[in-house]
Structure formats: structure tokens, C-alpha cells
Amino acid sequence: MARPDRRDPTQIRALHCVLGQLNRVDGSAQFSAGDTSVLCGVYGPVDVKLYDEKLDRAHIEVKFRPDIGVPTTKDKWVEDAVRTTFEREILGQLHPRTLVQINVQLCQGDGSVDAAAINATTLALIDAGIPLRAMVAAATCIVRPDHSIIVDPTQEEADSALSTHTFAFSNLQSNSPAYVDSRGEFSLDEYNACYDMCIAAVDRTLAFMRTAVEGKILKETQTAL
């Protein structure tokens, strides 16, 4: 079954990102994959309200806002994906009794939004100087009605999927996902195929993200000189 945009099954969409474009936050990043675009702003570590205070680590707060209207159940899934991933990856024990606030805004949604949100958050946290265990990236695969598998689906492709699978991996542990979400009907072989395809997509995404971060650091160094 051919894809509407003529991509190969294992081909991700063109990636683009901008770091540090927001002024009133400690770090920000806009990450785009094709027509899906997510903007993330990070505050912290900052003072935390007493009822959220944790004596041994920072409190991680995540808010996700859709491009139009009020948040839906699907938007809450994206919010939970970001929270679940980064509660593990942020070295919160280095900043106990503080708050790290992550605000994620969907600018345009055309499939694979949860993966884009995780990728944007990683870049924004790095831009803010928040200590992480590792750099994390995510990718989404779907199983189509003909049981073929494709990576980085558009919304049109995702709407007809039998199942959807999002995996996040760090650059240090590619054999142990930082986040997994699988929904729908699928076999074990299909799950494993999605797993392998997402690892390959994440490797390409991590390479892109490293280049983006290195480019920003180089630009800032040259400006300082």
C-alpha cells in the first residue's frame, strides 16, 4: 500500500528545529517533522509550591496545549507521555525542593504528535541547562489494515491504523526504551517490528538533534568572541 506522500515505509519526514526562540523562559525549542510542529518552553529550577515540594528531588510539572480548543483525552495522553519520560530522565535529585515546569504547545498536528512533543521537550531542557541522564528521542510506528508497518505516520495514515506504537530511547540505552505506548490490536511479531523500526528512526532523530544543539553552541561561542 503506497503512502500518500510517497515515502518509503521506514522513511521519516523532514526534520526541523529552532532552539532558544522564546525570551521569557529558561529554555525553548520548536521541533517539526513534516507538518507536525511542537513548541516547548521550560522554566526551572524555580521555587515550588509547598504542596508540590519533594525533599529529595525536583517536582516535574507538564502542561500540553492543543493548537485549537481545550485539551481532549488524546491531548492528556501526550501530556502523560512527556511526564512519564522526563520524570525518569531529568536528574531531579540535583535540585531538590524546586520545580521544573514544561509547557508544550502544539502548533500544527499531522500525526506522531506524542513523539514530536518528547523530541521538542528534550531540546528545550537542554537549552535550559536542565541536567538529564541522557538525550532522549521518540518515534511512532503504525500497523496498517493490510498489516504493513510504517514509521512516522501522518494523521491520515494514523486514522486508519490497526494499532499505534510510540517508543522513546536514550542515546545511552538503545535496548531499553525510556517510554512505550502501544494501542490497538497487534501481534507480538508486529510489536517487535515496530520496536525495531522505531529504534532506527530514533537513531536518525538523535543525530539530527545533536547537530542542532552543537550548531547552537557553536553560534553562541562565536557571538561571545
mmCIF file of C-alpha atoms in Angstrom:
data_model
loop_
_atom_site.group_PDB
_atom_site.id
_atom_site.type_symbol
_atom_site.label_atom_id
_atom_site.label_comp_id
_atom_site.label_asym_id
_atom_site.label_seq_id
_atom_site.Cartn_x
_atom_site.Cartn_y
_atom_site.Cartn_z
ATOM 1 C CA MET A 1 0.000 0.000 0.000
ATOM 2 C CA ALA A 2 1.610 3.269 -1.150
ATOM 3 C CA ARG A 3 1.859 6.200 1.253
ATOM 4 C CA PRO A 4 0.080 9.479 0.348
ATOM 5 C CA ASP A 5 3.367 11.416 0.443
ATOM 6 C CA ARG A 6 5.260 8.631 -1.396
ATOM 7 C CA ARG A 7 7.687 7.964 1.439
ATOM 8 C CA ASP A 8 9.188 4.523 1.983
ATOM 9 C CA PRO A 9 7.764 2.600 4.983
ATOM 10 C CA THR A 10 10.945 3.255 7.019
ATOM 11 C CA GLN A 11 11.376 6.900 5.967
ATOM 12 C CA ILE A 12 10.702 9.676 8.472
ATOM 13 C CA ARG A 13 9.585 13.129 7.391
ATOM 14 C CA ALA A 14 11.963 16.087 7.068
ATOM 15 C CA LEU A 15 13.057 17.383 10.479
ATOM 16 C CA HIS A 16 13.493 20.993 11.541
ATOM 17 C CA CYS A 17 14.088 22.683 14.877
ATOM 18 C CA VAL A 18 14.776 26.108 16.374
ATOM 19 C CA LEU A 19 16.331 26.459 19.825
ATOM 20 C CA GLY A 20 16.011 29.413 22.183
ATOM 21 C CA GLN A 21 13.396 31.389 20.266
ATOM 22 C CA LEU A 22 11.298 32.277 23.354
ATOM 23 C CA ASN A 23 12.555 35.091 25.574
ATOM 24 C CA ARG A 24 10.624 34.700 28.828
ATOM 25 C CA VAL A 25 11.585 31.122 29.592
ATOM 26 C CA ASP A 26 14.795 29.419 30.671
ATOM 27 C CA GLY A 27 14.895 27.259 27.566
ATOM 28 C CA SER A 28 12.781 26.570 24.499
ATOM 29 C CA ALA A 29 12.682 24.575 21.300
ATOM 30 C CA GLN A 30 10.364 24.152 18.346
ATOM 31 C CA PHE A 31 10.567 20.720 16.740
ATOM 32 C CA SER A 32 8.914 19.879 13.423
ATOM 33 C CA ALA A 33 8.544 16.628 11.487
ATOM 34 C CA GLY A 34 6.827 17.358 8.214
ATOM 35 C CA ASP A 35 3.614 19.213 9.002
ATOM 36 C CA THR A 36 3.661 18.309 12.696
ATOM 37 C CA SER A 37 5.183 21.087 14.790
ATOM 38 C CA VAL A 38 5.505 21.378 18.574
ATOM 39 C CA LEU A 39 6.853 24.268 20.663
ATOM 40 C CA CYS A 40 8.179 23.643 24.182
ATOM 41 C CA GLY A 41 9.152 26.158 26.853
ATOM 42 C CA VAL A 42 10.895 25.217 30.118
ATOM 43 C CA TYR A 43 11.089 27.103 33.405
ATOM 44 C CA GLY A 44 13.373 25.990 36.186
ATOM 45 C CA PRO A 45 14.615 25.044 38.533
ATOM 46 C CA VAL A 46 12.361 27.575 40.318
ATOM 47 C CA ASP A 47 10.589 27.817 43.669
ATOM 48 C CA VAL A 48 7.891 25.205 44.141
ATOM 49 C CA LYS A 49 4.574 25.445 45.956
ATOM 50 C CA LEU A 50 4.614 23.808 49.363
ATOM 51 C CA TYR A 51 2.149 21.037 48.474
ATOM 52 C CA ASP A 52 4.266 20.020 45.422
ATOM 53 C CA GLU A 53 7.578 20.130 47.259
ATOM 54 C CA LYS A 54 9.677 16.948 47.233
ATOM 55 C CA LEU A 55 12.520 16.737 49.737
ATOM 56 C CA ASP A 56 14.756 14.503 47.611
ATOM 57 C CA ARG A 57 14.158 15.756 44.061
ATOM 58 C CA ALA A 58 12.603 18.399 41.849
ATOM 59 C CA HIS A 59 8.887 18.337 41.068
ATOM 60 C CA ILE A 60 8.230 17.934 37.323
ATOM 61 C CA GLU A 61 5.125 19.695 36.007
ATOM 62 C CA VAL A 62 3.950 19.203 32.420
ATOM 63 C CA LYS A 63 1.205 21.075 30.571
ATOM 64 C CA PHE A 64 0.196 20.301 26.997
ATOM 65 C CA ARG A 65 -1.985 22.658 24.983
ATOM 66 C CA PRO A 66 -3.601 21.749 21.649
ATOM 67 C CA ASP A 67 -3.461 24.074 18.657
ATOM 68 C CA ILE A 68 -7.221 24.689 18.814
ATOM 69 C CA GLY A 69 -9.771 24.442 21.621
ATOM 70 C CA VAL A 70 -9.457 22.826 25.028
ATOM 71 C CA PRO A 71 -7.387 19.704 25.804
ATOM 72 C CA THR A 72 -9.022 16.362 24.965
ATOM 73 C CA THR A 73 -8.313 12.855 26.213
ATOM 74 C CA LYS A 74 -5.756 12.381 23.412
ATOM 75 C CA ASP A 75 -4.016 15.583 24.493
ATOM 76 C CA LYS A 76 -3.808 14.206 28.042
ATOM 77 C CA TRP A 77 -2.091 11.113 26.586
ATOM 78 C CA VAL A 78 0.577 13.354 25.060
ATOM 79 C CA GLU A 79 0.973 15.204 28.356
ATOM 80 C CA ASP A 80 1.359 11.882 30.155
ATOM 81 C CA ALA A 81 3.928 10.697 27.588
ATOM 82 C CA VAL A 82 6.111 13.733 28.256
ATOM 83 C CA ARG A 83 5.704 13.484 32.028
ATOM 84 C CA THR A 84 6.418 9.743 32.160
ATOM 85 C CA THR A 85 9.521 10.097 30.016
ATOM 86 C CA PHE A 86 11.140 13.030 31.776
ATOM 87 C CA GLU A 87 10.339 12.183 35.371
ATOM 88 C CA ARG A 88 12.850 9.386 34.745
ATOM 89 C CA GLU A 89 15.331 11.299 32.605
ATOM 90 C CA ILE A 90 15.660 14.606 34.482
ATOM 91 C CA LEU A 91 18.251 14.426 37.268
ATOM 92 C CA GLY A 92 15.827 15.929 39.755
ATOM 93 C CA GLN A 93 17.871 14.862 42.781
ATOM 94 C CA LEU A 94 20.364 17.594 41.897
ATOM 95 C CA HIS A 95 17.696 20.242 42.572
ATOM 96 C CA PRO A 96 15.530 19.058 45.490
ATOM 97 C CA ARG A 97 12.577 21.159 46.663
ATOM 98 C CA THR A 98 12.328 23.006 43.332
ATOM 99 C CA LEU A 99 10.051 22.965 40.285
ATOM 100 C CA VAL A 100 10.824 22.219 36.638
ATOM 101 C CA GLN A 101 7.854 23.348 34.545
ATOM 102 C CA ILE A 102 7.457 22.040 30.986
ATOM 103 C CA ASN A 103 4.906 23.790 28.755
ATOM 104 C CA VAL A 104 4.230 22.074 25.430
ATOM 105 C CA GLN A 105 2.193 23.803 22.719
ATOM 106 C CA LEU A 106 1.002 22.031 19.588
ATOM 107 C CA CYS A 107 1.470 24.442 16.702
ATOM 108 C CA GLN A 108 0.305 22.081 13.964
ATOM 109 C CA GLY A 109 -0.685 18.437 14.237
ATOM 110 C CA ASP A 110 -0.330 15.951 11.390
ATOM 111 C CA GLY A 111 0.412 12.671 13.154
ATOM 112 C CA SER A 112 3.115 11.441 15.565
ATOM 113 C CA VAL A 113 2.391 14.318 17.950
ATOM 114 C CA ASP A 114 3.493 12.481 21.111
ATOM 115 C CA ALA A 115 6.881 11.653 19.572
ATOM 116 C CA ALA A 116 7.340 15.271 18.426
ATOM 117 C CA ALA A 117 6.404 16.524 21.906
ATOM 118 C CA ILE A 118 9.065 14.326 23.523
ATOM 119 C CA ASN A 119 11.673 15.465 20.996
ATOM 120 C CA ALA A 120 10.817 19.140 21.499
ATOM 121 C CA THR A 121 10.981 18.715 25.281
ATOM 122 C CA THR A 122 14.425 17.122 25.140
ATOM 123 C CA LEU A 123 15.777 20.053 23.130
ATOM 124 C CA ALA A 124 14.103 22.653 25.368
ATOM 125 C CA LEU A 125 15.507 21.027 28.533
ATOM 126 C CA ILE A 126 18.985 21.028 27.012
ATOM 127 C CA ASP A 127 18.532 24.674 26.026
ATOM 128 C CA ALA A 128 17.521 25.462 29.625
ATOM 129 C CA GLY A 129 20.544 23.666 31.053
ATOM 130 C CA ILE A 130 18.429 21.153 32.976
ATOM 131 C CA PRO A 131 20.614 18.104 33.783
ATOM 132 C CA LEU A 132 19.477 14.896 32.035
ATOM 133 C CA ARG A 133 20.574 11.281 32.292
ATOM 134 C CA ALA A 134 20.827 11.196 28.513
ATOM 135 C CA MET A 135 19.434 12.720 25.337
ATOM 136 C CA VAL A 136 16.046 11.174 24.546
ATOM 137 C CA ALA A 137 14.190 10.959 21.239
ATOM 138 C CA ALA A 138 10.970 9.265 20.189
ATOM 139 C CA ALA A 139 9.324 7.833 17.090
ATOM 140 C CA THR A 140 5.923 6.401 16.177
ATOM 141 C CA CYS A 141 5.010 3.399 14.020
ATOM 142 C CA ILE A 142 1.615 2.092 12.976
ATOM 143 C CA VAL A 143 0.256 -1.220 11.732
ATOM 144 C CA ARG A 144 -1.998 -0.585 8.736
ATOM 145 C CA PRO A 145 -5.139 -2.508 7.743
ATOM 146 C CA ASP A 146 -3.084 -4.669 5.346
ATOM 147 C CA HIS A 147 -0.713 -5.415 8.305
ATOM 148 C CA SER A 148 2.157 -3.493 6.744
ATOM 149 C CA ILE A 149 4.151 -1.285 9.121
ATOM 150 C CA ILE A 150 5.238 2.312 8.556
ATOM 151 C CA VAL A 151 7.150 4.831 10.635
ATOM 152 C CA ASP A 152 6.268 8.472 11.377
ATOM 153 C CA PRO A 153 2.666 8.323 10.129
ATOM 154 C CA THR A 154 0.699 11.367 9.068
ATOM 155 C CA GLN A 155 -2.692 11.907 10.696
ATOM 156 C CA GLU A 156 -4.417 10.481 7.618
ATOM 157 C CA GLU A 157 -2.387 7.288 7.947
ATOM 158 C CA ALA A 158 -2.852 7.088 11.724
ATOM 159 C CA ASP A 159 -6.631 7.432 11.479
ATOM 160 C CA SER A 160 -6.914 4.094 9.656
ATOM 161 C CA ALA A 161 -4.295 2.221 11.709
ATOM 162 C CA LEU A 162 -4.991 -1.100 13.420
ATOM 163 C CA SER A 163 -2.506 -0.144 16.133
ATOM 164 C CA THR A 164 -0.171 2.709 17.038
ATOM 165 C CA HIS A 165 3.180 2.350 18.819
ATOM 166 C CA THR A 166 5.380 5.132 20.209
ATOM 167 C CA PHE A 167 8.810 4.380 21.646
ATOM 168 C CA ALA A 168 11.362 6.744 23.203
ATOM 169 C CA PHE A 169 15.011 5.762 23.572
ATOM 170 C CA SER A 170 18.048 7.485 25.032
ATOM 171 C CA ASN A 171 21.422 7.771 23.335
ATOM 172 C CA LEU A 172 22.883 5.603 26.121
ATOM 173 C CA GLN A 173 20.387 2.710 26.248
ATOM 174 C CA SER A 174 19.021 1.870 22.818
ATOM 175 C CA ASN A 175 17.975 -1.602 24.019
ATOM 176 C CA SER A 176 15.812 -0.303 26.874
ATOM 177 C CA PRO A 177 13.079 2.200 25.954
ATOM 178 C CA ALA A 178 12.535 5.254 28.122
ATOM 179 C CA TYR A 179 8.862 5.266 27.139
ATOM 180 C CA VAL A 180 6.479 2.851 25.424
ATOM 181 C CA ASP A 181 2.859 3.334 24.387
ATOM 182 C CA SER A 182 1.049 0.734 22.261
ATOM 183 C CA ARG A 183 -2.659 0.972 21.460
ATOM 184 C CA GLY A 184 -4.915 -1.186 19.284
ATOM 185 C CA GLU A 185 -4.766 -4.772 18.033
ATOM 186 C CA PHE A 186 -1.416 -6.271 17.066
ATOM 187 C CA SER A 187 0.604 -9.460 17.200
ATOM 188 C CA LEU A 188 3.904 -9.966 19.004
ATOM 189 C CA ASP A 189 5.722 -10.043 15.656
ATOM 190 C CA GLU A 190 4.124 -6.725 14.671
ATOM 191 C CA TYR A 191 5.091 -5.201 18.017
ATOM 192 C CA ASN A 192 8.700 -6.336 17.609
ATOM 193 C CA ALA A 193 8.818 -4.992 14.049
ATOM 194 C CA CYS A 194 7.530 -1.614 15.250
ATOM 195 C CA TYR A 195 10.114 -1.653 18.044
ATOM 196 C CA ASP A 196 12.980 -2.229 15.610
ATOM 197 C CA MET A 197 11.695 0.337 13.127
ATOM 198 C CA CYS A 198 11.370 2.970 15.863
ATOM 199 C CA ILE A 199 14.921 2.329 17.094
ATOM 200 C CA ALA A 200 16.229 3.080 13.602
ATOM 201 C CA ALA A 201 14.088 6.226 13.351
ATOM 202 C CA VAL A 202 15.227 7.401 16.787
ATOM 203 C CA ASP A 203 18.880 6.956 15.796
ATOM 204 C CA ARG A 204 18.332 9.333 12.872
ATOM 205 C CA THR A 205 16.412 11.779 15.051
ATOM 206 C CA LEU A 206 19.096 11.786 17.757
ATOM 207 C CA ALA A 207 21.759 12.523 15.136
ATOM 208 C CA PHE A 208 19.684 15.477 13.918
ATOM 209 C CA MET A 209 19.168 16.755 17.468
ATOM 210 C CA ARG A 210 22.859 16.515 18.327
ATOM 211 C CA THR A 211 23.721 18.528 15.219
ATOM 212 C CA ALA A 212 21.147 21.185 16.160
ATOM 213 C CA VAL A 213 22.495 21.520 19.715
ATOM 214 C CA GLU A 214 26.114 21.618 18.546
ATOM 215 C CA GLY A 215 25.217 24.297 15.983
ATOM 216 C CA LYS A 216 23.606 26.496 18.634
ATOM 217 C CA ILE A 217 26.589 26.110 20.968
ATOM 218 C CA LEU A 218 28.991 26.990 18.144
ATOM 219 C CA LYS A 219 26.919 30.052 17.228
ATOM 220 C CA GLU A 220 26.821 31.257 20.836
ATOM 221 C CA THR A 221 30.576 30.728 21.200
ATOM 222 C CA GLN A 222 31.309 32.727 18.067
ATOM 223 C CA THR A 223 28.983 35.511 19.248
ATOM 224 C CA ALA A 224 30.747 35.654 22.623
ATOM 225 C CA LEU A 225 34.105 36.041 20.905
#
